[in-house]
């Protein structure tokens, strides 16, 4: 994750206060986004109170933007780090028609669904616009 936040790449959405947001390459669940802490830290208790507060505001701002775009039944927030120990939130809008709506997305076996360049640009732009919209 340290390498990812060092650059923008083609899935970069925006810089937030203490984090950077990226669209997950796998868009099987539309709007699946990562909010990645800009500096390296592994646990919430490694952050200062100010960083933690700023991070939760970043996550909330992104969640609000995703809700505006996708009108989900429920937004999921997951902070795991078992595989990649660098604080990164998974934000996943769970939409009507979700294949397994009562359980985490990890339980849904599927082939990854990357977007072709045009739809990827459109999706990034939609989320950026929602993020910039006044509340
Ligand atoms: Zn790291």
mmCIF file of N, CA, C and O and ligand atoms in Angstrom, residues 1-3 5 36-42 84-87, ligand 1:
data_model
loop_
_atom_site.group_PDB
_atom_site.id
_atom_site.type_symbol
_atom_site.label_atom_id
_atom_site.label_comp_id
_atom_site.label_asym_id
_atom_site.label_seq_id
_atom_site.Cartn_x
_atom_site.Cartn_y
_atom_site.Cartn_z
ATOM 1 N N UNK A 1 0.815 -1.211 0.000
ATOM 2 C CA UNK A 1 0.000 0.000 0.000
ATOM 3 C C UNK A 1 0.849 1.261 0.000
ATOM 4 O O UNK A 1 0.473 2.256 -0.582
ATOM 5 N N UNK A 2 2.020 1.179 0.666
ATOM 6 C CA UNK A 2 2.911 2.347 0.652
ATOM 7 C C UNK A 2 3.248 2.735 -0.789
ATOM 8 O O UNK A 2 3.260 3.916 -1.130
ATOM 9 N N UNK A 3 3.489 1.706 -1.639
ATOM 10 C CA UNK A 3 3.822 1.992 -3.041
ATOM 11 C C UNK A 3 2.607 2.599 -3.744
ATOM 12 O O UNK A 3 2.743 3.516 -4.547
ATOM 13 N N UNK A 5 0.047 4.412 -2.521
ATOM 14 C CA UNK A 5 -0.252 5.802 -2.173
ATOM 15 C C UNK A 5 0.851 6.758 -2.596
ATOM 16 O O UNK A 5 0.656 7.969 -2.569
ATOM 17 N N UNK A 36 -7.099 4.824 1.551
ATOM 18 C CA UNK A 36 -5.811 4.341 2.068
ATOM 19 C C UNK A 36 -5.095 5.467 2.809
ATOM 20 O O UNK A 36 -4.897 6.557 2.243
ATOM 21 N N UNK A 37 -4.722 5.200 4.038
ATOM 22 C CA UNK A 37 -3.963 6.186 4.817
ATOM 23 C C UNK A 37 -2.682 6.531 4.070
ATOM 24 O O UNK A 37 -1.994 5.649 3.562
ATOM 25 N N UNK A 38 -2.371 7.840 4.001
ATOM 26 C CA UNK A 38 -1.222 8.247 3.185
ATOM 27 C C UNK A 38 0.101 7.778 3.804
ATOM 28 O O UNK A 38 1.005 7.391 3.091
ATOM 29 N N UNK A 39 0.178 7.801 5.121
ATOM 30 C CA UNK A 39 1.433 7.338 5.740
ATOM 31 C C UNK A 39 1.274 5.881 6.155
ATOM 32 O O UNK A 39 0.157 5.370 6.245
ATOM 33 N N UNK A 40 2.386 5.241 6.409
ATOM 34 C CA UNK A 40 2.292 3.845 6.827
ATOM 35 C C UNK A 40 1.897 3.749 8.297
ATOM 36 O O UNK A 40 2.550 4.321 9.159
ATOM 37 N N UNK A 41 0.837 3.023 8.556
ATOM 38 C CA UNK A 41 0.466 2.636 9.920
ATOM 39 C C UNK A 41 -0.397 1.400 9.779
ATOM 40 O O UNK A 41 -1.053 1.199 8.749
ATOM 41 N N UNK A 42 -0.368 0.583 10.798
ATOM 42 C CA UNK A 42 -1.066 -0.706 10.695
ATOM 43 C C UNK A 42 -2.322 -0.783 11.542
ATOM 44 O O UNK A 42 -3.239 -1.544 11.219
ATOM 45 N N UNK A 84 -2.768 -7.166 3.777
ATOM 46 C CA UNK A 84 -1.907 -6.003 3.542
ATOM 47 C C UNK A 84 -1.970 -5.121 4.789
ATOM 48 O O UNK A 84 -2.926 -4.368 4.983
ATOM 49 N N UNK A 85 -0.959 -5.232 5.662
ATOM 50 C CA UNK A 85 -1.023 -4.513 6.935
ATOM 51 C C UNK A 85 -0.643 -3.039 6.795
ATOM 52 O O UNK A 85 0.431 -2.616 7.233
ATOM 53 N N UNK A 86 -1.497 -2.279 6.160
ATOM 54 C CA UNK A 86 -1.366 -0.828 6.026
ATOM 55 C C UNK A 86 -2.815 -0.344 6.053
ATOM 56 O O UNK A 86 -3.636 -0.870 5.276
ATOM 57 N N UNK A 87 -3.124 0.597 6.923
ATOM 58 C CA UNK A 87 -4.529 0.981 7.114
ATOM 59 C C UNK A 87 -5.179 1.377 5.796
ATOM 60 O O UNK A 87 -4.748 2.338 5.145
HETATM 61 ZN ZN1 LIG B 1 2.533 0.784 4.163
#
